[in-house]
Coordinates of C-alpha atoms in Angstrom, one line a residue:
Chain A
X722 CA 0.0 0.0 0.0
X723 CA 1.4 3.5 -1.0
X724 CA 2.2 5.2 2.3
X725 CA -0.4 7.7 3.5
X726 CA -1.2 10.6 6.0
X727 CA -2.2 9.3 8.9
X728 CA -5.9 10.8 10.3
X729 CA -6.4 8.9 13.2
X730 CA -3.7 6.8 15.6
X731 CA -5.1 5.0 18.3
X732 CA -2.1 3.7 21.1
X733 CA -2.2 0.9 23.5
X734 CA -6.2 2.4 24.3
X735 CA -7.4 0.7 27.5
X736 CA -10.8 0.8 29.5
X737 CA -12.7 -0.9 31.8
X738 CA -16.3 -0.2 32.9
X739 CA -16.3 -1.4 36.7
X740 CA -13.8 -4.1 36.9
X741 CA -14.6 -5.8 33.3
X742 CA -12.2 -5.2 30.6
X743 CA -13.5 -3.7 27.4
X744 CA -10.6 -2.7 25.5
X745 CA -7.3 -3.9 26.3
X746 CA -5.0 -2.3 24.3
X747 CA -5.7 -1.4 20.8
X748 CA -3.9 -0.2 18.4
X749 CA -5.1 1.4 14.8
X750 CA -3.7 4.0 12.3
X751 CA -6.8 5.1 10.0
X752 CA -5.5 7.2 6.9
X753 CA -6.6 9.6 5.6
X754 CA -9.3 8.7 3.1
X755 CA -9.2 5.5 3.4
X756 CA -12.9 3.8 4.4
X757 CA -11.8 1.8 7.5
X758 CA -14.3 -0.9 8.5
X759 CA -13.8 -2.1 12.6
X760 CA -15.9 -5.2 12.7
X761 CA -16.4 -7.9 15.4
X762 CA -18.9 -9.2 17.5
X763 CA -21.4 -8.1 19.3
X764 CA -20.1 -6.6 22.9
X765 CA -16.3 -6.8 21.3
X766 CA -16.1 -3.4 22.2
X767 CA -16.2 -1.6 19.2
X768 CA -18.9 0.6 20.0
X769 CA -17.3 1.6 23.0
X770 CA -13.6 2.6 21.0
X771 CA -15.6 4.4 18.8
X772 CA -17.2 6.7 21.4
X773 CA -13.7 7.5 22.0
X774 CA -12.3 8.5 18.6
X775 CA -15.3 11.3 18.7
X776 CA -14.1 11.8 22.2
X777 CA -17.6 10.8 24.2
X778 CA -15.1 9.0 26.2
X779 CA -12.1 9.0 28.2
X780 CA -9.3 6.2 27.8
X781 CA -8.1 4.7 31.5
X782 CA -5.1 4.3 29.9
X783 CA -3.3 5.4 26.0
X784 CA -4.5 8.1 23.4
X785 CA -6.0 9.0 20.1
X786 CA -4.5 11.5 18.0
X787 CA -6.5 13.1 15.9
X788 CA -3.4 14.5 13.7
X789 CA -1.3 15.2 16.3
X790 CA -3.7 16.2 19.2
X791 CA -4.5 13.8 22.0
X792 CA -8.3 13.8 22.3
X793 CA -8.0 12.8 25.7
X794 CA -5.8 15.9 26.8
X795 CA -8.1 18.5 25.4
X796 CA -10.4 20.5 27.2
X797 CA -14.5 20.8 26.5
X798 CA -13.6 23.7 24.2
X799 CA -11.0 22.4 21.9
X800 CA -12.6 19.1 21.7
X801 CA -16.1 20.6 20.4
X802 CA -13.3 22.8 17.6
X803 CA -12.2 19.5 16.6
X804 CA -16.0 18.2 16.8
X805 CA -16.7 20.6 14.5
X806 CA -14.9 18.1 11.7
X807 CA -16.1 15.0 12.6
X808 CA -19.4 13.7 11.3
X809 CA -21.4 10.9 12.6
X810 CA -24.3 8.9 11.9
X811 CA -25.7 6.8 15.0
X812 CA -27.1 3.5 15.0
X813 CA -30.8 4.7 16.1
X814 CA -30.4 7.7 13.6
X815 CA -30.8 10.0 16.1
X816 CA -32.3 12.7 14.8
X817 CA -33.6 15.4 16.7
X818 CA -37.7 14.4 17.0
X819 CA -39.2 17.3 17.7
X820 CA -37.4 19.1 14.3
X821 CA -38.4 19.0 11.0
X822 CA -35.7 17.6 8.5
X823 CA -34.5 20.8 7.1
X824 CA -34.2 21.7 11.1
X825 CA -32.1 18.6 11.8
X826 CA -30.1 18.8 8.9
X827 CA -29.2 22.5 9.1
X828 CA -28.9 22.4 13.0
X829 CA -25.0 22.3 13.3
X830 CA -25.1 25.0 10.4
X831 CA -27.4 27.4 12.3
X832 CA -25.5 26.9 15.2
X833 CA -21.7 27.2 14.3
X834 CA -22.1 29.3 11.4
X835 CA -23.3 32.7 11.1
X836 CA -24.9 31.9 7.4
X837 CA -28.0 33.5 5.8
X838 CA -30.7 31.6 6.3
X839 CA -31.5 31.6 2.2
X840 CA -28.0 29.7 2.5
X841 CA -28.3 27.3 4.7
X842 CA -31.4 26.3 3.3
X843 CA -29.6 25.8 -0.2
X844 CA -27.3 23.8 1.9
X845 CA -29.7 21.8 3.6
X846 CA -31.0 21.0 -0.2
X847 CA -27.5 19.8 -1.6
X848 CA -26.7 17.6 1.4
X849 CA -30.2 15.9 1.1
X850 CA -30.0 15.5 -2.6
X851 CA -26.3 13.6 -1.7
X852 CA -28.1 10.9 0.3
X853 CA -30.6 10.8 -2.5
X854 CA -33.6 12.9 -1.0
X855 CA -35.5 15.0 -2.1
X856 CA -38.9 17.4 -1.0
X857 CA -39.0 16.1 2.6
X858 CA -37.7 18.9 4.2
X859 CA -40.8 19.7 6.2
X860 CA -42.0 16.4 7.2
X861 CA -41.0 15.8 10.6
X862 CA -38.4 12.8 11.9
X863 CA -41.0 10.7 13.1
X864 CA -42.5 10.0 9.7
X865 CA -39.9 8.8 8.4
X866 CA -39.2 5.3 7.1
X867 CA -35.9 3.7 8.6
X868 CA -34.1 3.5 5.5
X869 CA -35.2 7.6 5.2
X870 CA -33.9 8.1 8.7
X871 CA -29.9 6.7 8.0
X872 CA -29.9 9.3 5.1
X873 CA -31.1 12.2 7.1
X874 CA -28.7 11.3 9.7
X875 CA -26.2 11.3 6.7
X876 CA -27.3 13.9 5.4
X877 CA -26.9 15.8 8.9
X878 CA -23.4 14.2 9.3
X879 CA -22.2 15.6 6.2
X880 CA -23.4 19.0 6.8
X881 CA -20.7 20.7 8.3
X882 CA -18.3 19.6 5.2
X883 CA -16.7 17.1 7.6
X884 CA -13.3 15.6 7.2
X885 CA -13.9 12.5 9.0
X886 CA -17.5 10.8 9.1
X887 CA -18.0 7.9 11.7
X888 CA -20.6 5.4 10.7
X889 CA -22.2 3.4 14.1
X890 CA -23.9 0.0 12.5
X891 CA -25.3 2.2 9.7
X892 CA -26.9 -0.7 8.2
X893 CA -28.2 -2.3 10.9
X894 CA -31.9 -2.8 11.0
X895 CA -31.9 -2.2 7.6
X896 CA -33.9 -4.7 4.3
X897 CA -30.9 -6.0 2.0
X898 CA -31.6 -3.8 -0.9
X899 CA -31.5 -0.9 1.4
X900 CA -28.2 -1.9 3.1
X901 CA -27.0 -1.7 -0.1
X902 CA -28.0 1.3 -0.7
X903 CA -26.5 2.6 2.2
X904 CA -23.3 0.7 2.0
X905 CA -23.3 2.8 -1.9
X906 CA -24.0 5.8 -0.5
X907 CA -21.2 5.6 2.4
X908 CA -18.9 5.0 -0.7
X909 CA -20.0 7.7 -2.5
X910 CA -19.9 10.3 -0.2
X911 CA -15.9 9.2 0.5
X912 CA -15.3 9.4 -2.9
X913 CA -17.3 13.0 -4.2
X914 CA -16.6 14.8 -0.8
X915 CA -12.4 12.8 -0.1
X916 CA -13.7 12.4 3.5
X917 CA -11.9 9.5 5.6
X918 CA -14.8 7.1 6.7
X919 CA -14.5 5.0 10.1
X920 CA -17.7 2.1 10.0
X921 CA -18.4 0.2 12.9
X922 CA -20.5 -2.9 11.5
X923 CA -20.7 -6.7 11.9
X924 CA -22.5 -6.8 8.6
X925 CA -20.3 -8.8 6.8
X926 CA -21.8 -8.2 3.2
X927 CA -21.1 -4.7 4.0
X928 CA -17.6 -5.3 4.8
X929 CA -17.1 -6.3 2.2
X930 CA -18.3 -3.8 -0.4
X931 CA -17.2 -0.8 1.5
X932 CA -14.1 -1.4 3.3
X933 CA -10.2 -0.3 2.3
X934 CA -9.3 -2.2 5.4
X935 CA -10.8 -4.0 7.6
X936 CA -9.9 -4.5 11.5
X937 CA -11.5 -7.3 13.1
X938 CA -12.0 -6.6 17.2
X939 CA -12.4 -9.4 19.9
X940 CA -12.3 -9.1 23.4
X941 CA -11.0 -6.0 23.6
X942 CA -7.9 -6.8 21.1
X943 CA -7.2 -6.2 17.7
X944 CA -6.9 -9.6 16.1
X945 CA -5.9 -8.8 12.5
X946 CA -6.1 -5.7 10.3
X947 CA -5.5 -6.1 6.7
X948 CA -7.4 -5.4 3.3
X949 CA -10.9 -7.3 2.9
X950 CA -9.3 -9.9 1.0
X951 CA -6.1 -10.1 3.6
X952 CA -9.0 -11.0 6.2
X953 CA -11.1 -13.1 3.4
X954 CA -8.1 -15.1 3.8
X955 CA -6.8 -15.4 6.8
X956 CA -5.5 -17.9 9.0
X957 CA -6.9 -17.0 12.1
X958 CA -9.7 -19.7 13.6
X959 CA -11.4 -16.5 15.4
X960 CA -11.7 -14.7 12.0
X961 CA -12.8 -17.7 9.5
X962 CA -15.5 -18.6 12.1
X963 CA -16.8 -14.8 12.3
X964 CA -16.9 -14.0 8.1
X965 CA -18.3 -17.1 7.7
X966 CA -21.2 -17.2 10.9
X967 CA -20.6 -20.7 11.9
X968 CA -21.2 -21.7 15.8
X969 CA -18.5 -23.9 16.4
X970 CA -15.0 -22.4 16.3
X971 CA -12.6 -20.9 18.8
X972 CA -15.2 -17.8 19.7
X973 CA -17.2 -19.4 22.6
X974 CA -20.7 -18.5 21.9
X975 CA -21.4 -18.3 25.9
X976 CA -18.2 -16.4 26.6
X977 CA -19.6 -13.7 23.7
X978 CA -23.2 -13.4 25.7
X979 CA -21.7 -12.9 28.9
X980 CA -19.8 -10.1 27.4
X981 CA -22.9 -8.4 25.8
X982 CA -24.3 -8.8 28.9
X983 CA -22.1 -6.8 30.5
X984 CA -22.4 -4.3 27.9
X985 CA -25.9 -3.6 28.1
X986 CA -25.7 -3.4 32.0
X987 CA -23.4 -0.6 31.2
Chain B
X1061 CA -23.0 -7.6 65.6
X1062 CA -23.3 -8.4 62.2
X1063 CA -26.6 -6.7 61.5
X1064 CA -24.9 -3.8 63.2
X1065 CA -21.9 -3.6 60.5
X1066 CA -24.4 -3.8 57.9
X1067 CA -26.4 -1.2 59.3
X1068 CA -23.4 0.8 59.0
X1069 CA -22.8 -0.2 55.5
X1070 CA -25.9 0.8 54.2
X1071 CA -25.7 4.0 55.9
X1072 CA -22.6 4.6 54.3
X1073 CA -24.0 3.4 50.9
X1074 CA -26.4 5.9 51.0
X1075 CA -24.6 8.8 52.1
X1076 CA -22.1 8.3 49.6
X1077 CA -24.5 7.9 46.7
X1078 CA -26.8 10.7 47.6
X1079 CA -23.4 13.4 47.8
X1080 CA -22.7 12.2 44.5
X1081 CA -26.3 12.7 43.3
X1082 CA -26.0 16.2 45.3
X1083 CA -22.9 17.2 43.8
X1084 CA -23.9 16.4 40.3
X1085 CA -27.1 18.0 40.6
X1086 CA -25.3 21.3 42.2
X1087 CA -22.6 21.0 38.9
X1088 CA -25.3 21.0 35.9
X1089 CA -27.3 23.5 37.8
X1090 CA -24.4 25.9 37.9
X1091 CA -23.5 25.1 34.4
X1092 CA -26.9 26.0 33.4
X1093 CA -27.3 29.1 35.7
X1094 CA -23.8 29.8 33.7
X1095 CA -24.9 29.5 30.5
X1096 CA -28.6 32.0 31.3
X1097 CA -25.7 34.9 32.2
X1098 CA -22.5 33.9 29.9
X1099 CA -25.0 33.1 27.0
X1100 CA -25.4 36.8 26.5
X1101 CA -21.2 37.8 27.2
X1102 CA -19.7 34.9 24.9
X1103 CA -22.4 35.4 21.5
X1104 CA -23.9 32.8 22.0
X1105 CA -27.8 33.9 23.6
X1106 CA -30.0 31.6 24.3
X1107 CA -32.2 30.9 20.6
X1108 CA -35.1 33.2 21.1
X1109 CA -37.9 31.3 19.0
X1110 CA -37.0 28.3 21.1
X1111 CA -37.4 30.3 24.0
X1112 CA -41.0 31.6 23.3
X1113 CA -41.8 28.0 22.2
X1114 CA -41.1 26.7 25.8
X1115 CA -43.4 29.8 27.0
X1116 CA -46.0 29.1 24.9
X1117 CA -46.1 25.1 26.1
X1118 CA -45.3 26.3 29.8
X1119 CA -47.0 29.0 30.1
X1120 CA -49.8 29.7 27.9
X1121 CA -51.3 26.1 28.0
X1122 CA -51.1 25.6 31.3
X1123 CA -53.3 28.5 32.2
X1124 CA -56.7 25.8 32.7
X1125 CA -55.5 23.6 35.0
X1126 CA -54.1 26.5 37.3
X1127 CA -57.1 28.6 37.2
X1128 CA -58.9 25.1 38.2
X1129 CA -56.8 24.4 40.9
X1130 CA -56.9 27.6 42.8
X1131 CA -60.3 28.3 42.4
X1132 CA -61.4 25.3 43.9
X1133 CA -58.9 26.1 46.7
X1134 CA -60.0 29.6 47.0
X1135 CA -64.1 28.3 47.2
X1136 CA -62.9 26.2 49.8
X1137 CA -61.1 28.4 51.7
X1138 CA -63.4 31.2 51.8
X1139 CA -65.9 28.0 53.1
X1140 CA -63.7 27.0 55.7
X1141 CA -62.7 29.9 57.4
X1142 CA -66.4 31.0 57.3
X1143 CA -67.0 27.9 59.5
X1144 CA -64.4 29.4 61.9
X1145 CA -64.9 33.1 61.9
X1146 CA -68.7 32.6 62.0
X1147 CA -68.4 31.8 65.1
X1148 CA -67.4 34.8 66.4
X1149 CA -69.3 37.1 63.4
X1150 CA -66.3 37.9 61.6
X1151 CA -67.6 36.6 58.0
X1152 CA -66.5 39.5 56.4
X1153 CA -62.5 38.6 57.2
X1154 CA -62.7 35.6 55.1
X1155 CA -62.2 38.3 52.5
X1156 CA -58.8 39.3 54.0
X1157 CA -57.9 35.8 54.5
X1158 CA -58.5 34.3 51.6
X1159 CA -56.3 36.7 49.9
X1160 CA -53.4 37.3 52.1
X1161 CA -53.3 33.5 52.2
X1162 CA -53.7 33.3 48.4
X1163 CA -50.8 35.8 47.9
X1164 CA -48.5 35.1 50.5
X1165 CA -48.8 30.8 50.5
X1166 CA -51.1 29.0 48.5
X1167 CA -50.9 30.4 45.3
X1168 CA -47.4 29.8 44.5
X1169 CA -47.2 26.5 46.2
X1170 CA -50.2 25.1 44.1
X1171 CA -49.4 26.7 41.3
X1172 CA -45.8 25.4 41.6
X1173 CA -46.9 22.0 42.4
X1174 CA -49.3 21.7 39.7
X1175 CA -46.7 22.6 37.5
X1176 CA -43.9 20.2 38.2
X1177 CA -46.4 17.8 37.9
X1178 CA -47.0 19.1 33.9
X1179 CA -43.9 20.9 33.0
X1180 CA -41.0 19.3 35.6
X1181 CA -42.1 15.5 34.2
X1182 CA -42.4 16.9 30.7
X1183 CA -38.8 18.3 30.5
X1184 CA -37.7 15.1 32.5
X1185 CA -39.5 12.5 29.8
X1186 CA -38.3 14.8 26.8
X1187 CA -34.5 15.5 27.7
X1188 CA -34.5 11.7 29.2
X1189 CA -35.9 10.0 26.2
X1190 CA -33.4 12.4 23.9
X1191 CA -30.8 10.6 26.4
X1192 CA -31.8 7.0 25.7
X1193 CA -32.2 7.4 21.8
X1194 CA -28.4 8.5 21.8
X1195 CA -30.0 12.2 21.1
X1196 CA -28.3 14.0 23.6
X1197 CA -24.9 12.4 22.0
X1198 CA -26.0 13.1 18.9
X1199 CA -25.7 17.0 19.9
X1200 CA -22.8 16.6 21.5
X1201 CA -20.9 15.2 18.5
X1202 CA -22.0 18.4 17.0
X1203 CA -20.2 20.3 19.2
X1204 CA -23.7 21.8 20.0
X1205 CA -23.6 22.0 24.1
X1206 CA -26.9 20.2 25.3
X1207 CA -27.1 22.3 28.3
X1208 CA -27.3 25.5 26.2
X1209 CA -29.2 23.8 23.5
X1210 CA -31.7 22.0 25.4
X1211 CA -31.6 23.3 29.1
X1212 CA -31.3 26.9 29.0
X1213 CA -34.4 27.9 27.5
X1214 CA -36.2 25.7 29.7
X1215 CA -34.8 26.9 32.8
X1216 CA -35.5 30.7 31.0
X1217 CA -38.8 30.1 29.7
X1218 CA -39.9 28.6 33.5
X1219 CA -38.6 31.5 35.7
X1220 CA -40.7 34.0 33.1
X1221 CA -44.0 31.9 33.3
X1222 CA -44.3 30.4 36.9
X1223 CA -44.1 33.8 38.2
X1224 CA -47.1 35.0 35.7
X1225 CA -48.9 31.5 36.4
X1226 CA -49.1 32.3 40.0
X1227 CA -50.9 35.9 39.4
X1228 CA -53.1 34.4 37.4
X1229 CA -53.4 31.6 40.4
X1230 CA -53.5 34.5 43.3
X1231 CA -56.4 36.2 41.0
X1232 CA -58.5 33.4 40.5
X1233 CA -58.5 31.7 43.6
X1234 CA -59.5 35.2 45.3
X1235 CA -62.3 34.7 42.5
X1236 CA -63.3 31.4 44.4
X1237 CA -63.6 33.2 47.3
X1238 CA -65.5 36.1 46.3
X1239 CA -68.0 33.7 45.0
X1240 CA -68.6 32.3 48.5
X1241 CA -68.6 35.3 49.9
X1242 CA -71.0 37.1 48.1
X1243 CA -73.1 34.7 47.2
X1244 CA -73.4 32.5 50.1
X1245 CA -72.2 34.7 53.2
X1246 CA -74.3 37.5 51.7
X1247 CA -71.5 39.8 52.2
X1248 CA -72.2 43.2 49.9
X1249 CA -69.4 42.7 46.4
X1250 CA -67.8 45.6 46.8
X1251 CA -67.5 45.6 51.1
X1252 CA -65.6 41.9 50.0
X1253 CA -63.2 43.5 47.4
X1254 CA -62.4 46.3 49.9
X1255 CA -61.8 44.2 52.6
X1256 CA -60.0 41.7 50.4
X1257 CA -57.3 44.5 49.4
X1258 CA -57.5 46.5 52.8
X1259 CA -55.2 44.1 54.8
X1260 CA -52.8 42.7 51.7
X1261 CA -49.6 44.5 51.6
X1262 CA -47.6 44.4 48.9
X1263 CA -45.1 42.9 50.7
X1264 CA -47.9 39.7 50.9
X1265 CA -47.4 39.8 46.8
X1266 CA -43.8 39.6 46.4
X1267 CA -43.0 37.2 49.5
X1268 CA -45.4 35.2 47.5
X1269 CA -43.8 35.8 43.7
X1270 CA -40.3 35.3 45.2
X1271 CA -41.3 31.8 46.4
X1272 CA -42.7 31.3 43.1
X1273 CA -39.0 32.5 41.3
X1274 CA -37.5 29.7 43.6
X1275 CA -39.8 27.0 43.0
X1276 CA -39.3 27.7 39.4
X1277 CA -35.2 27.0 38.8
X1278 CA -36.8 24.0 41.6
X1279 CA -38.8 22.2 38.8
X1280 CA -36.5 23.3 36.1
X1281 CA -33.3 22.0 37.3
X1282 CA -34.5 18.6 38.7
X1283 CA -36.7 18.0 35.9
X1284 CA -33.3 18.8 33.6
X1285 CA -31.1 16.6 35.8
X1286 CA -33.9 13.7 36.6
X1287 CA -33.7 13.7 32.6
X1288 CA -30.2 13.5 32.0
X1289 CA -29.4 10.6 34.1
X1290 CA -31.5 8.6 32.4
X1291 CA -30.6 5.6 32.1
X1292 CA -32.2 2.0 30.5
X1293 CA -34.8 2.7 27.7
X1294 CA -38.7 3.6 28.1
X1295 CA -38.8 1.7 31.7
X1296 CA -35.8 4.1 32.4
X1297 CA -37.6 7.2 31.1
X1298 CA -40.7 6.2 33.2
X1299 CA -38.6 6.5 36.4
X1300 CA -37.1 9.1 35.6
X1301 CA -40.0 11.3 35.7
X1302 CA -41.9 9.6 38.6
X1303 CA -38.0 10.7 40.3
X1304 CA -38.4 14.1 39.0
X1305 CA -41.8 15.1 39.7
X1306 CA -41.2 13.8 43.6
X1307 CA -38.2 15.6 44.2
X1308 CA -39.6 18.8 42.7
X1309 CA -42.7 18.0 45.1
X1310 CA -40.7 17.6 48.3
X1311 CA -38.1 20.3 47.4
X1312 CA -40.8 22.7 46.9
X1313 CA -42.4 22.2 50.1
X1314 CA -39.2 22.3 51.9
X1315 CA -38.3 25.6 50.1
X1316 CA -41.8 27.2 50.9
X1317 CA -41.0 26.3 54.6
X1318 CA -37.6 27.6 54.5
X1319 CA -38.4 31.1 52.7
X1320 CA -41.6 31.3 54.8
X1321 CA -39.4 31.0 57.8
X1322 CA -37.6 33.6 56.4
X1323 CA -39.9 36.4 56.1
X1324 CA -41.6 35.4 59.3
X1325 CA -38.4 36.1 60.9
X1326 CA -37.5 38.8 59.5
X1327 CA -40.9 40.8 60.0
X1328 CA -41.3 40.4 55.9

């Protein structure tokens, strides 16, 4: 692989909720453009290191630089500046319900720009017609269809012009055709807009459409990172038996509910 | 011995946990007290439509259920204290008493009460099921600070309605009362409006609208914190605002009893 600017470096991140271990020690450099999938099972943990690459949360132990800042050493203030080029789109949606979608959409733009409303309203237009929407500016969030919902959410991730957009299962819950959809859309945003994308997903046809790389997380550790077809294959047990969904290997099913468990209790 | 020790345990349990719960609760309220007065210094003022929006909900539409309240309280006052001052043929104070109680007590405790009970469990349920549908986060990743986004104009749009509510409790539980008065003790209307005014200071109105400032940033804050320490989905959300609308319940009453100490102390 040509050698690339570095976006993201995650080193030796550890933390624990109470006294059970969630990650233990990862390592990742995500470059810059690159769509990075981190996949795994669920209750691996990956939810949980990706709340702290948008800073939600605070390592126990290691860092992530974003460039060369440590995200954990920065204060309210410089983290919401650094915020302010990040996208992300959550796993529920999460879009504001009592807003319409032109509201949601140009909610970061009303509030960290000082653009004429005229604008932002062309704005709100472009970014919809990216995700492939159009006229539904004034219906509100709640009658929307799920499918509809990931592309506001998008579409509200993207707003800002981001350089990095984070993707939290964004096909999850979502019909085949749609996750396709998606999974075409996440690509094409990367590609018209040059934004580094970081999906967290154990949808393993998505995987494999979207990703550059691919870094498969278990038990709080980094098993193998490598291109899709590196991890297609690979000669770890724990890796055949996820791509391929079977129940017996190496990953104890009981060991992975346990962990879930805990998860959810969190 | 051993019952003893775990006595002790639990004691300590639940000193800790409730400082923690105090000290968080004192920490967002400052933060949004903050942001009411830095809002305006640091550019950022609190979003004006959203502000009159919160009024409107607050405010406006809860205008029926206080006038209910008091009035009913104010017939049965005025019905009450008849009982009483009959007795000695003093109807006609029950004019005077029914108001200077109005002002000074009742009306900004009911009103206050009745509105945690609408507005303290509505701001709990909505900023606690924002919580639980990763909303709140959502904001955050936005850089867009949930307290000033969500919080502020609630705490805002409160402190300008409660105040108003409570006039417009004062006003129509004195209604109650006239009713009773005139129409069942026979006392002449405008002998029961003269009397009515004749012993209110308008020390009796402000003691009374302070309280109702206090109780105010009461429902406010608990209903903001009740709602973002939510935790665990709908069943969560449900708790949340049974929590809320308690607390705001007992901590009214114990700030009516503190300020009312107050003033009777110090000849207010």
């Amino acid at each position: 692989m040509i050698e690339k600017q570095t976006a993201i470096s995650i080193r030796n991140l550890h933390k624990s909720f109470g006294d059970r271990k969630i990650l233990d020690g990862i390592n990742l450099d995500i470059y810059a453009g690159e769509t990075f999938v981190i996949m795994g099972p669920s209750g691996c943990g990956k939810s949980t290191l990706l709340r702290h690459l948008i800073g939600a949360l605070k390592p126990d132990s290691g860092q992530v630089f974003f460039g060369d800042k440590d995200l954990s050493k920065l204060s309210e203030t410089q983290l919401d500046q650094i915020r302010k080029k990040f996208g992300m789109s959550f796993q529920s949606s999460a879009l504001l319900d009592s807003l319409s979608v032109e509201d949601n959409v140009s909610l970061p733009l009303r509030e960290h720009t000082h653009l004429d409303p005229n604008i932002i309203s062309i704005i709100v237009k472009m970014k919809l017609a990216l995700v492939g929407l159009r006229g539904v500016e004034h219906l509100m969030t709640s009658m929307l269809s799920g499918g509809m919902r990931k592309r506001v959410g998008l579409a509200r991730a993207i707003a800002m012009d981001p350089e990095i957009v984070f993707y939290d299962e964004p096909t999850a819950g979502l019909d085949p055709v749609m996750s396709a959809v998606i999974d075409h859309l996440i690509l094409d945003l990367s590609k018209k807009l040059l934004i580094t994308s970081v999906v967290v997903t154990h949808d393993m046809n998505s995987v494999f459409r979207i990703a550059d790389r691919v870094a498969m997380l278990h038990l709080g550790k980094v098993l193998e990172v490598g291109t899709p077809d590196e991890i297609k294959n690979s000669k770890n047990k724990i890796v055949q038996q996820f791509i391929k969904g079977e129940i017996e290997g190496p990953m104890s099913v009981i060991e992975k509910e346990e962990h879930s468990m805990t998860e959810v209790t969190e | 011995m051993k019952q003893i020790l775990h006595l002790f345990e639990n004691v300590g349990t639940w000193t800790k946990n409730y400082t923690i719960v105090l000290v968080e609760f004192i920490r967002l309220s400052s933060e949004i007290i903050y942001w009411v007065i830095a809002g305006f210094f640091r550019g950022r003022p609190v979003n004006h439509a959203h502000v009159f929006e919160q009024m409107v909900f607050m405010g406006a539409k809860s205008i029926g259920i206080v006038f209910f309240v008091t009035f009913f309280t104010g017939v049965v006052l005025a019905m009450q204290s008849a009982y009483q001052l009959s007795q000695f043929g003093a109807t006609i104070y029950v004019a005077s008493l029914v108001s200077i109680s109005l002002c000074r007590e009742l009306g900004p405790v009911l009103t206050a009460l009745v509105i945690a009970g609408r507005i303290g469990a509505a701001i709990t349920a909505e900023i606690g099921s924002m919580k639980v549908t990763e909303q709140i986060e959502a904001l955050e990743t936005m850089a867009i600070n949930p307290v000033r986004y969500l919080m502020v104009p609630k705490l805002l749009s409160l402190l300008i309605m409660l105040p108003c509510l409570t006039i417009i409790g004062d006003y129509s539980g004195m209604m109650g009362g006239y009713l009773v008065g005139v129409f069942n003790l026979d006392i002449n209307s405008t002998l029961y409006i003269q009397t009515s005014l004749k012993f209110l200071d308008l020390k009796d109105i402000y003691t009374g609208l302070s309280k109702s400032f206090v109780f105010a940033a009461i429902i406010a804050l608990v209903g903001c914190y009740q709602g973002i320490k939510t935790k665990g989905g709908a069943v969560g959300v449900g708790q949340a605002t049974t929590r809320s609308v308690v607390v705001s319940f007992i901590l009214i009453i114990v700030a009516d009893c503190v300020l009312t100490g107050f003033y009777y102390f110090s000849n207010m």
